[in-house]
Short mmCIF file of C-alpha atoms in Angstrom, two decimals:
data_model
loop_
_atom_site.label_atom_id
_atom_site.label_comp_id
_atom_site.label_asym_id
_atom_site.label_seq_id
_atom_site.Cartn_x
_atom_site.Cartn_y
_atom_site.Cartn_z
CA UNK A 1 0.09 0.00 0.06
CA UNK A 2 1.19 3.40 -0.58
CA UNK A 3 2.32 5.42 2.01
CA UNK A 4 1.63 9.27 1.24
CA UNK A 5 2.64 12.32 2.79
CA UNK A 6 -1.01 13.26 3.98
CA UNK A 7 -1.97 15.24 7.31
CA UNK A 8 -3.42 13.13 10.07
CA UNK A 9 -7.09 13.62 9.58
CA UNK A 10 -9.82 11.38 10.59
CA UNK A 11 -9.43 8.11 11.92
CA UNK A 12 -6.04 7.02 12.93
CA UNK A 13 -4.13 5.20 15.48
CA UNK A 14 -1.79 5.68 18.66
CA UNK A 15 -0.83 3.44 21.47
CA UNK A 16 2.75 2.58 22.14
CA UNK A 17 6.10 5.04 22.15
CA UNK A 18 9.25 4.64 20.96
CA UNK A 19 11.81 7.66 21.65
CA UNK A 20 15.11 7.79 19.72
CA UNK A 21 17.80 10.83 20.12
CA UNK A 22 20.31 11.58 18.07
CA UNK A 23 23.39 14.04 18.64
CA UNK A 24 24.52 14.49 15.16
CA UNK A 25 23.06 16.89 12.83
CA UNK A 26 22.29 14.00 10.49
CA UNK A 27 21.91 9.98 11.19
CA UNK A 28 25.04 8.58 9.35
CA UNK A 29 27.87 6.21 9.82
CA UNK A 30 30.04 7.44 12.70
CA UNK A 31 27.05 9.64 14.21
CA UNK A 32 26.26 9.38 18.04
CA UNK A 33 23.70 6.58 18.55
CA UNK A 34 20.24 7.52 19.05
CA UNK A 35 18.34 7.13 22.43
CA UNK A 36 14.92 4.71 22.32
CA UNK A 37 12.32 5.28 24.30
CA UNK A 38 9.31 2.64 23.64
CA UNK A 39 5.85 3.34 25.53
CA UNK A 40 3.28 0.58 25.52
CA UNK A 41 -0.04 1.23 26.14
CA UNK A 42 -2.18 -1.62 27.57
CA UNK A 43 -5.69 -2.19 25.89
CA UNK A 44 -5.74 0.90 24.18
CA UNK A 45 -7.91 0.70 21.14
CA UNK A 46 -7.57 2.38 17.85
CA UNK A 47 -10.50 4.80 18.41
CA UNK A 48 -8.49 6.09 21.67
CA UNK A 49 -6.70 8.86 20.44
CA UNK A 50 -8.69 12.08 19.68
CA UNK A 51 -6.54 12.93 16.71
CA UNK A 52 -7.37 9.93 14.96
CA UNK A 53 -10.98 9.58 16.28
CA UNK A 54 -13.31 12.49 14.96
CA UNK A 55 -16.02 11.35 17.18
CA UNK A 56 -13.80 10.71 20.64
CA UNK A 57 -15.53 11.49 23.73
CA UNK A 58 -12.30 12.71 25.50
CA UNK A 59 -9.16 14.09 23.98
CA UNK A 60 -5.53 13.28 24.04
CA UNK A 61 -3.56 16.10 23.54
CA UNK A 62 0.07 14.51 24.10
CA UNK A 63 -1.03 12.08 21.57
CA UNK A 64 -2.05 14.36 19.08
CA UNK A 65 1.31 16.38 19.45
CA UNK A 66 2.80 13.18 18.73
CA UNK A 67 0.72 13.02 15.45
CA UNK A 68 1.42 16.60 14.21
CA UNK A 69 4.99 16.25 14.96
CA UNK A 70 5.83 12.92 13.64
CA UNK A 71 4.34 10.09 11.67
CA UNK A 72 1.27 8.25 12.40
CA UNK A 73 0.49 4.83 10.85
CA UNK A 74 -2.92 3.82 9.79
CA UNK A 75 -2.02 0.08 9.19
CA UNK A 76 -0.45 -1.11 12.10
CA UNK A 77 -0.86 -4.12 14.24
CA UNK A 78 0.08 -5.85 17.45
CA UNK A 79 1.44 -9.34 16.75
CA UNK A 80 -1.32 -10.84 18.68
CA UNK A 81 -4.80 -9.85 20.42
CA UNK A 82 -3.55 -10.16 24.40
CA UNK A 83 -0.74 -9.23 26.44
CA UNK A 84 1.89 -11.87 26.83
CA UNK A 85 1.85 -12.96 23.21
CA UNK A 86 1.82 -9.14 21.84
CA UNK A 87 4.74 -8.16 23.94
CA UNK A 88 6.85 -11.02 23.13
CA UNK A 89 6.41 -10.02 19.19
CA UNK A 90 7.35 -6.48 20.06
CA UNK A 91 10.76 -7.24 21.89
CA UNK A 92 11.78 -10.22 19.89
CA UNK A 93 10.49 -9.70 16.43
CA UNK A 94 9.15 -13.21 16.32
CA UNK A 95 5.48 -14.44 16.14
CA UNK A 96 4.60 -15.90 19.73
CA UNK A 97 2.51 -18.65 18.61
CA UNK A 98 6.25 -20.02 17.31
CA UNK A 99 6.84 -20.79 21.06
CA UNK A 100 5.15 -23.14 23.33
CA UNK A 101 2.68 -20.35 23.85
CA UNK A 102 -0.45 -21.13 21.40
CA UNK A 103 -3.23 -19.03 23.24
CA UNK A 104 -4.10 -17.10 26.02
CA UNK A 105 -1.57 -15.50 28.56
CA UNK A 106 0.80 -16.26 31.21
CA UNK A 107 -0.16 -15.61 34.93
CA UNK A 108 2.42 -13.32 37.05
CA UNK A 109 4.62 -16.87 38.02
CA UNK A 110 5.66 -18.92 34.89
CA UNK A 111 8.75 -20.06 32.83
CA UNK A 112 9.93 -16.96 30.73
CA UNK A 113 8.32 -16.93 27.45
CA UNK A 114 11.64 -15.21 26.15
CA UNK A 115 14.36 -17.57 25.98
CA UNK A 116 17.60 -16.33 27.74
CA UNK A 117 19.77 -16.93 24.31
CA UNK A 118 16.90 -14.95 22.24
CA UNK A 119 18.03 -11.74 20.75
CA UNK A 120 15.42 -9.08 22.23
CA UNK A 121 15.49 -5.22 21.04
CA UNK A 122 16.86 -4.56 24.78
CA UNK A 123 19.77 -7.29 24.19
CA UNK A 124 20.36 -5.82 20.24
CA UNK A 125 20.78 -2.33 21.91
CA UNK A 126 22.87 -3.17 24.76
CA UNK A 127 25.12 -4.88 22.32
CA UNK A 128 25.49 -1.64 20.80
CA UNK A 129 26.28 0.25 24.08
CA UNK A 130 22.89 1.55 24.93
CA UNK A 131 22.16 1.76 28.60
CA UNK A 132 18.64 -0.35 28.58
CA UNK A 133 15.98 0.20 31.38
CA UNK A 134 12.44 -1.10 31.87
CA UNK A 135 9.96 0.28 33.65
CA UNK A 136 6.43 -1.05 33.81
CA UNK A 137 4.46 -3.95 33.29
CA UNK A 138 6.34 -7.25 32.10
CA UNK A 139 3.84 -10.17 31.62
CA UNK A 140 6.25 -12.38 30.14
CA UNK A 141 7.07 -14.79 32.79
CA UNK A 142 9.21 -14.56 36.15
CA UNK A 143 10.38 -17.38 38.49
CA UNK A 144 9.85 -16.28 42.30
CA UNK A 145 11.70 -17.59 45.17
CA UNK A 146 10.04 -20.38 46.72
CA UNK A 147 6.25 -21.91 46.23
CA UNK A 148 3.17 -19.65 46.48
CA UNK A 149 1.58 -19.71 49.82
CA UNK A 150 -0.69 -21.95 51.14
CA UNK A 151 -2.83 -22.38 54.40
CA UNK A 152 -0.85 -25.39 55.17
CA UNK A 153 2.64 -23.41 54.28
CA UNK A 154 1.94 -19.45 54.35
CA UNK A 155 5.60 -18.59 54.54
CA UNK A 156 6.66 -20.57 51.52
CA UNK A 157 8.35 -17.67 49.68
CA UNK A 158 11.72 -16.45 50.80
CA UNK A 159 11.85 -12.75 49.64
CA UNK A 160 15.27 -12.24 50.69
CA UNK A 161 16.16 -14.07 47.42
CA UNK A 162 16.42 -12.74 44.13
CA UNK A 163 13.89 -13.37 41.39
CA UNK A 164 15.10 -15.03 38.20
CA UNK A 165 13.84 -15.22 34.71
CA UNK A 166 12.65 -11.73 34.53
CA UNK A 167 13.97 -8.56 32.45
CA UNK A 168 17.19 -8.77 33.90
CA UNK A 169 17.66 -11.63 32.43
CA UNK A 170 16.40 -10.39 28.84
CA UNK A 171 18.74 -7.54 28.02
CA UNK A 172 17.65 -4.98 30.41
CA UNK A 173 20.02 -3.40 32.75
CA UNK A 174 17.46 -1.93 35.42
CA UNK A 175 14.01 -2.86 36.13
CA UNK A 176 11.19 -1.43 37.88
CA UNK A 177 7.76 -2.40 37.45
CA UNK A 178 5.21 -5.24 38.56
CA UNK A 179 5.27 -8.93 36.62
CA UNK A 180 1.82 -8.76 34.87
CA UNK A 181 -1.75 -7.61 34.94
CA UNK A 182 -3.00 -6.63 38.47
CA UNK A 183 -5.76 -9.77 38.19
CA UNK A 184 -2.73 -12.44 38.57
CA UNK A 185 -1.05 -11.17 41.72
CA UNK A 186 2.28 -11.03 43.04
CA UNK A 187 1.80 -7.31 43.14
CA UNK A 188 4.58 -5.47 44.52
CA UNK A 189 7.01 -2.71 43.39
CA UNK A 190 9.74 -4.57 42.08
CA UNK A 191 13.09 -2.90 41.90
CA UNK A 192 15.60 -4.93 40.18
CA UNK A 193 15.41 -8.79 41.56
CA UNK A 194 13.90 -7.72 44.66
CA UNK A 195 10.36 -5.91 45.79
CA UNK A 196 10.86 -2.92 47.63
CA UNK A 197 8.09 -4.10 50.04
CA UNK A 198 7.80 -8.22 49.53
CA UNK A 199 4.36 -9.03 48.84
CA UNK A 200 3.62 -10.59 52.13
CA UNK A 201 -0.23 -10.17 52.32
CA UNK A 202 -3.25 -11.55 50.19
CA UNK A 203 -6.12 -9.87 48.46
CA UNK A 204 -9.07 -10.64 46.03
CA UNK A 205 -10.70 -8.20 43.68
CA UNK A 206 -12.48 -5.74 45.29
CA UNK A 207 -15.55 -3.93 43.54
CA UNK A 208 -14.96 -0.78 41.17
CA UNK A 209 -18.06 0.98 40.67
CA UNK A 210 -16.57 3.86 38.68
CA UNK A 211 -15.99 1.46 35.42
CA UNK A 212 -18.10 -0.62 33.34
CA UNK A 213 -17.11 -4.73 35.02
CA UNK A 214 -14.47 -3.51 36.86
CA UNK A 215 -12.61 -4.28 40.07
CA UNK A 216 -9.94 -2.67 42.21
CA UNK A 217 -6.49 -3.50 44.23
CA UNK A 218 -5.91 -1.69 47.23
CA UNK A 219 -6.36 -2.09 50.88
CA UNK A 220 -7.26 -3.40 53.50
CA UNK A 221 -5.57 -6.74 52.44
CA UNK A 222 -5.72 -10.43 54.46
CA UNK A 223 -2.50 -11.26 56.66
CA UNK A 224 -3.15 -15.06 55.79
CA UNK A 225 -3.42 -16.85 52.21
CA UNK A 226 -6.66 -18.59 51.43
CA UNK A 227 -7.89 -20.25 48.11
CA UNK A 228 -8.39 -17.30 45.34
CA UNK A 229 -6.61 -14.73 47.10
CA UNK A 230 -3.53 -12.94 45.15
CA UNK A 231 0.02 -12.03 46.90
CA UNK A 232 0.00 -8.28 47.29
CA UNK A 233 2.69 -5.87 49.28
CA UNK A 234 1.31 -4.08 52.30
CA UNK A 235 2.10 -0.54 50.11
CA UNK A 236 0.64 -1.80 46.52
CA UNK A 237 -2.64 0.08 45.53
CA UNK A 238 -3.50 0.07 41.90
CA UNK A 239 -4.18 3.78 41.42
CA UNK A 240 -0.42 4.60 41.68
CA UNK A 241 1.10 2.76 38.87
CA UNK A 242 0.87 5.20 36.31
CA UNK A 243 2.54 7.79 38.44
CA UNK A 244 5.35 5.69 40.08
CA UNK A 245 6.22 4.45 36.46
CA UNK A 246 6.31 7.81 35.02
CA UNK A 247 7.91 9.33 38.17
CA UNK A 248 10.62 6.44 37.57
CA UNK A 249 10.56 6.74 33.71
CA UNK A 250 11.76 10.54 34.09
CA UNK A 251 14.01 9.82 36.68
CA UNK A 252 16.37 7.18 34.63
CA UNK A 253 15.90 9.40 31.64
CA UNK A 254 17.47 12.21 33.74
CA UNK A 255 20.22 10.10 34.73
CA UNK A 256 21.67 10.26 31.33
CA UNK A 257 22.37 13.38 31.07
CA UNK A 258 25.44 14.90 32.85
CA UNK A 259 25.73 18.49 32.50
CA UNK A 260 24.87 19.38 28.82
CA UNK A 261 26.21 15.92 27.75
CA UNK A 262 24.65 12.52 27.59
CA UNK A 263 27.00 9.69 29.09
CA UNK A 264 25.55 7.00 26.76
CA UNK A 265 22.54 6.23 24.39
CA UNK A 266 19.54 4.96 26.32
CA UNK A 267 16.31 2.39 25.84
CA UNK A 268 13.94 3.10 27.72
CA UNK A 269 10.86 0.69 27.61
CA UNK A 270 8.07 1.77 29.28
CA UNK A 271 4.82 -0.42 29.26
CA UNK A 272 1.71 1.23 31.16
CA UNK A 273 -0.87 -0.61 32.80
CA UNK A 274 -3.33 1.40 31.36
CA UNK A 275 -6.27 1.50 30.11
CA UNK A 276 -6.15 -2.16 31.06
CA UNK A 277 -8.43 -2.88 34.07
CA UNK A 278 -8.35 -1.74 36.90
CA UNK A 279 -9.98 1.86 35.69
CA UNK A 280 -8.94 3.69 38.40
CA UNK A 281 -8.28 7.22 37.71
CA UNK A 282 -6.50 10.09 39.89
CA UNK A 283 -8.76 12.61 41.43
CA UNK A 284 -7.99 15.63 39.35
CA UNK A 285 -9.11 13.47 36.24
CA UNK A 286 -12.23 12.16 37.27
CA UNK A 287 -15.06 13.43 35.33
CA UNK A 288 -13.14 15.22 32.83
CA UNK A 289 -14.36 12.83 29.93
CA UNK A 290 -17.67 12.45 28.11
CA UNK A 291 -16.76 8.73 28.14
CA UNK A 292 -16.82 7.64 31.68
CA UNK A 293 -14.02 6.33 34.16
CA UNK A 294 -12.37 4.95 30.96
CA UNK A 295 -12.29 8.24 29.11
CA UNK A 296 -10.75 9.92 32.41
CA UNK A 297 -8.21 7.16 32.62
CA UNK A 298 -7.01 7.51 28.76
CA UNK A 299 -6.78 11.39 29.91
CA UNK A 300 -4.80 10.41 32.72
CA UNK A 301 -2.58 8.14 30.39
CA UNK A 302 -2.07 10.97 27.90
CA UNK A 303 -1.10 13.37 30.61
CA UNK A 304 1.62 11.10 31.91
CA UNK A 305 2.74 10.80 28.29
CA UNK A 306 3.09 14.21 28.09
CA UNK A 307 5.02 14.45 31.48
CA UNK A 308 7.75 12.38 29.67
CA UNK A 309 7.59 14.62 26.38
CA UNK A 310 7.90 17.91 28.47
CA UNK A 311 11.60 16.12 30.21
CA UNK A 312 12.62 15.62 26.60
CA UNK A 313 11.86 19.16 25.90
CA UNK A 314 13.76 20.28 29.01
CA UNK A 315 17.07 18.28 28.68
CA UNK A 316 16.98 19.25 24.60
CA UNK A 317 16.55 15.83 23.63
CA UNK A 318 13.31 16.06 21.76
CA UNK A 319 14.91 17.06 18.37
CA UNK A 320 16.91 13.71 18.33
CA UNK A 321 14.61 11.78 19.70
CA UNK A 322 12.23 9.20 17.76
CA UNK A 323 8.87 8.56 19.81
CA UNK A 324 6.83 5.60 19.08
CA UNK A 325 3.71 5.23 20.81
CA UNK A 326 1.52 1.97 20.52
CA UNK A 327 -0.74 -0.62 22.36
CA UNK A 328 -0.71 -4.28 22.73
CA UNK A 329 -4.07 -5.20 21.71
CA UNK A 330 -7.55 -3.97 20.80
CA UNK A 331 -9.60 -2.69 23.48
CA UNK A 332 -11.44 -4.83 26.21
CA UNK A 333 -15.09 -6.10 25.34
CA UNK A 334 -16.46 -3.23 27.51
CA UNK A 335 -15.93 -0.93 24.55
CA UNK A 336 -19.55 -2.27 23.62
CA UNK A 337 -21.03 -1.10 26.51
CA UNK A 338 -19.12 1.99 26.54
CA UNK A 339 -20.38 2.64 22.74
CA UNK A 340 -23.79 2.45 23.81
CA UNK A 341 -23.65 4.49 26.88
CA UNK A 342 -21.39 7.49 25.72
CA UNK A 343 -21.19 6.84 21.74
CA UNK A 344 -17.53 6.22 21.65
CA UNK A 345 -15.90 3.49 19.91
CA UNK A 346 -12.82 2.41 21.31
CA UNK A 347 -12.26 0.36 18.29
CA UNK A 348 -12.58 3.15 15.74
CA UNK A 349 -14.44 1.78 12.67
CA UNK A 350 -12.93 -1.44 12.68
CA UNK A 351 -14.79 -5.16 13.83
CA UNK A 352 -14.41 -6.39 17.39
CA UNK A 353 -11.61 -5.81 19.76
CA UNK A 354 -9.18 -7.63 22.08
CA UNK A 355 -8.67 -11.23 21.47
CA UNK A 356 -10.47 -11.28 18.07
CA UNK A 357 -9.23 -12.48 14.53
CA UNK A 358 -10.54 -9.55 13.05
CA UNK A 359 -8.99 -5.86 12.70
CA UNK A 360 -10.48 -4.33 15.77
CA UNK A 361 -8.48 -7.15 17.65
CA UNK A 362 -5.17 -6.26 16.20
CA UNK A 363 -5.06 -3.03 14.49
CA UNK A 364 -3.57 -0.39 16.95
CA UNK A 365 -2.48 3.15 17.41
CA UNK A 366 1.19 3.47 16.14
CA UNK A 367 2.75 7.08 16.00
CA UNK A 368 6.56 7.73 15.54
CA UNK A 369 7.89 11.12 16.01
CA UNK A 370 11.35 11.83 14.89
CA UNK A 371 12.27 15.68 14.64
CA UNK A 372 15.72 15.40 13.20
CA UNK A 373 14.30 13.39 10.08
CA UNK A 374 10.69 12.54 10.08
CA UNK A 375 8.36 15.55 8.45
CA UNK A 376 6.27 16.43 10.84
CA UNK A 377 2.07 16.11 10.15
CA UNK A 378 2.54 12.78 8.12
CA UNK A 379 -0.24 10.05 7.64
CA UNK A 380 0.78 6.85 6.35
CA UNK A 381 -1.25 3.73 5.31
CA UNK A 382 2.02 1.53 4.90
CA UNK A 383 1.19 -1.60 6.50
CA UNK A 384 3.61 -2.49 9.34
CA UNK A 385 3.52 -4.82 12.19
CA UNK A 386 5.10 -4.18 15.95
CA UNK A 387 7.47 -7.14 15.52
CA UNK A 388 8.99 -4.75 12.92
CA UNK A 389 10.32 -2.76 15.59
CA UNK A 390 13.75 -4.99 15.81
CA UNK A 391 14.60 -5.07 12.25
CA UNK A 392 14.03 -1.24 12.11
CA UNK A 393 16.17 -0.22 15.15
CA UNK A 394 18.79 -2.88 13.52
CA UNK A 395 18.65 -1.12 10.35
CA UNK A 396 18.76 2.11 11.76
CA UNK A 397 22.05 1.38 13.48
CA UNK A 398 23.40 -0.81 10.74
CA UNK A 399 23.45 -3.94 12.82
CA UNK A 400 23.02 -7.14 11.19
CA UNK A 401 20.37 -9.25 12.53
CA UNK A 402 21.34 -13.36 12.59
CA UNK A 403 19.26 -15.85 11.09
CA UNK A 404 17.67 -17.05 14.28
CA UNK A 405 16.30 -13.28 15.49
CA UNK A 406 13.97 -11.08 14.38
CA UNK A 407 12.26 -14.09 12.08
CA UNK A 408 9.52 -11.86 11.90
CA UNK A 409 10.58 -8.53 11.56
CA UNK A 410 10.92 -6.23 8.63
CA UNK A 411 12.41 -2.79 8.60
CA UNK A 412 10.26 0.14 7.67
CA UNK A 413 13.00 2.62 8.27
CA UNK A 414 12.49 3.94 4.46
CA UNK A 415 8.97 4.89 5.31
CA UNK A 416 10.47 6.88 8.25
CA UNK A 417 13.31 8.56 6.26
CA UNK A 418 10.98 9.42 3.19
CA UNK A 419 13.41 7.53 0.76
CA UNK A 420 10.85 4.76 -0.49
CA UNK A 421 7.20 6.04 -1.28
CA UNK A 422 6.18 2.38 -1.38
CA UNK A 423 6.44 -0.01 1.92
CA UNK A 424 5.36 -3.31 0.41
CA UNK A 425 5.60 -5.61 3.53
CA UNK A 426 6.04 -9.39 3.36
CA UNK A 427 2.80 -11.32 4.16
CA UNK A 428 1.52 -10.71 7.99
CA UNK A 429 -0.07 -13.05 10.31
CA UNK A 430 -2.65 -12.25 12.49
CA UNK A 431 -3.54 -14.55 15.70
CA UNK A 432 -6.25 -14.52 18.17
CA UNK A 433 -6.27 -15.24 21.66
CA UNK A 434 -7.90 -18.83 21.19
CA UNK A 435 -5.55 -19.90 18.98
CA UNK A 436 -7.10 -19.06 15.51
CA UNK A 437 -5.19 -17.84 12.55
CA UNK A 438 -5.41 -15.23 9.68
CA UNK A 439 -3.12 -13.91 6.93
CA UNK A 440 -2.70 -10.61 5.62
CA UNK A 441 -1.24 -9.73 2.14
CA UNK A 442 -1.14 -6.53 0.40
CA UNK A 443 -5.58 -5.78 0.49
CA UNK A 444 -6.41 -9.18 1.07
CA UNK A 445 -7.04 -10.73 4.63
CA UNK A 446 -8.00 -14.40 4.89
CA UNK A 447 -9.37 -16.04 8.15
CA UNK A 448 -8.27 -19.39 8.46
CA UNK A 449 -10.98 -21.92 9.98
CA UNK A 450 -10.61 -22.58 13.56
CA UNK A 451 -13.29 -24.42 15.71
CA UNK A 452 -16.82 -22.14 14.92
CA UNK A 453 -14.95 -19.86 12.61
CA UNK A 454 -15.38 -20.69 9.36
CA UNK A 455 -12.97 -19.42 6.53
CA UNK A 456 -13.49 -15.85 5.31
CA UNK A 457 -11.92 -13.26 2.86
CA UNK A 458 -11.92 -9.85 2.70
CA UNK A 459 -10.39 -6.86 0.88
CA UNK A 460 -9.43 -5.26 3.87
CA UNK A 461 -8.50 -1.71 1.39
CA UNK A 462 -12.10 -1.95 0.29
CA UNK A 463 -14.11 -3.32 3.23
CA UNK A 464 -11.64 -2.49 6.26
CA UNK A 465 -14.85 -3.15 8.66
CA UNK A 466 -15.02 -6.56 7.48
CA UNK A 467 -18.67 -6.33 6.58
CA UNK A 468 -18.58 -8.35 3.28
CA UNK A 469 -16.76 -11.76 2.84
CA UNK A 470 -16.00 -12.90 -0.58
CA UNK A 471 -14.46 -16.21 -0.11
CA UNK A 472 -16.54 -17.82 -3.00
CA UNK A 473 -15.57 -15.27 -5.32
CA UNK A 474 -12.02 -15.50 -5.50
CA UNK A 475 -10.70 -19.36 -5.10
CA UNK A 476 -7.32 -17.98 -6.49
CA UNK A 477 -6.66 -15.74 -3.84
CA UNK A 478 -7.75 -18.05 -1.05
CA UNK A 479 -5.38 -20.98 -2.66
CA UNK A 480 -2.26 -18.52 -2.69
CA UNK A 481 -2.87 -17.07 0.94
CA UNK A 482 -3.37 -20.31 2.12
CA UNK A 483 -0.09 -21.78 0.45
CA UNK A 484 1.79 -18.77 1.91
CA UNK A 485 0.79 -19.26 5.53
CA UNK A 486 1.30 -22.58 5.47
CA UNK A 487 5.06 -21.91 4.35
CA UNK A 488 5.36 -19.10 6.84
CA UNK A 489 4.40 -21.56 9.63
CA UNK A 490 6.54 -24.46 8.30
CA UNK A 491 9.55 -22.24 7.63
CA UNK A 492 9.79 -21.00 10.81
CA UNK A 493 10.04 -17.41 9.84
CA UNK A 494 8.09 -14.73 7.46
CA UNK A 495 10.91 -13.01 6.38
CA UNK A 496 13.86 -13.68 4.08
CA UNK A 497 16.48 -15.61 5.91
CA UNK A 498 17.47 -19.35 6.63
CA UNK A 499 14.42 -21.66 7.57
CA UNK A 500 13.97 -22.00 11.21
CA UNK A 501 12.40 -24.19 13.57
CA UNK A 502 9.27 -23.36 15.74
CA UNK A 503 9.67 -24.10 19.42
CA UNK A 504 7.35 -27.16 18.72
CA UNK A 505 6.22 -29.50 16.34
CA UNK A 506 2.42 -29.43 14.40
CA UNK A 507 -0.36 -28.21 16.54
CA UNK A 508 -4.41 -28.68 16.60
CA UNK A 509 -5.00 -24.75 15.65
CA UNK A 510 -3.14 -25.26 12.37
CA UNK A 511 -6.56 -26.51 10.82
CA UNK A 512 -5.54 -26.27 7.36
CA UNK A 513 -2.28 -28.20 7.58
CA UNK A 514 -2.26 -31.60 7.38
CA UNK A 515 -0.28 -33.49 10.48
CA UNK A 516 2.60 -35.51 9.33
#
């Protein structure tokens, strides 16, 4: 599809933030390496950015600023439709369904999904001299000391021992955050391998009447374990996540500047917990939107992004900083009730939302700003996937990727630099939380049969809302796309390079591939 330089109007997209700061006047061989900041929002839909949604019931001025000052992608996709697998794809450039995780998400405690020897965005940048920092929600598995407490064995944890198989083992030098989504427990403010205050108390979800079908994680907590109670630190409270994460991110950015100089380039990965449940907003934002507590929460999220942008300005890093904002998947199912009550479409003009194989599940906001090289106010319909960030950053730094890295990552640097008006992506694979597959190639999207889901074919360019199934009219396209996805699955990669192995053999979700 064409990647034009039209000004951003109407429906667009946004939900992760990546920043790269360049010290030289132009980026070329020998130039100082850029800083990188990546902000990943959680369950933010395509329609949850006011610059991209003309009918939005709330305003997002910080995200809108990024659109004005950078490039907005209207055909960007997460690599899966729920938290864990999307984060795997974002950091490794490889589809998560190639691992042992074929559907759903992890809890807080689980063997890490990213193998220690697999290249990540963090480890690649670390190898290039970057200081690598993560602040926020991990949700890719951790190994906590001891076992989960029970009534019979309430003291089975030893929090004096370090946490293993976590961000510090996957390329990051610094970590501050929480293990997973708040509904999975083990909730504490982890700083490095230890909790600042250990999660020695216990809780269940508490009612949250301010939001639709929601809950709270807040004191008072229980002193003894019991079935269906989660581990929690005495000082943990859900409403503090965004403030604590942004404060720490700003602190880490400030550490990078000594006087008027930067000591070394940095990579900051900042995965927020919002607007994922619990939807709980600071008092100063309550009632500010026309979309209920969710709209208020998005306005608070946007404000925190603005706090970080202001610090980049203050430290004179903004000019040479690439900022990318994108989301891990489409909006939670509460989007349906929000549309009824407030007339706000979190999924934009697309079909369904989080967990779905349809566009609303995986087409997400994606905005990138790089004042030094990217012209402001661009709107592009170039097709990209979040897996592509690894190859793009490697391309920017002139780092060759080995065959066993970024198997599903294709650089879109030419789009950013305006050197190639045409960006033709290799076929992209979509994946539902239930394990279903679809393939997108150019204008065409083929949904493969899975359970009650039948095969469907859509011309996404003409029918972005996926209202008109044209499977019976184009058997030749169905055949071509079926062959293409089969090859992509079996070759262990979707990009050029030596074939690789998936982490498992054939699995039942591959309904169109005959098991050998």
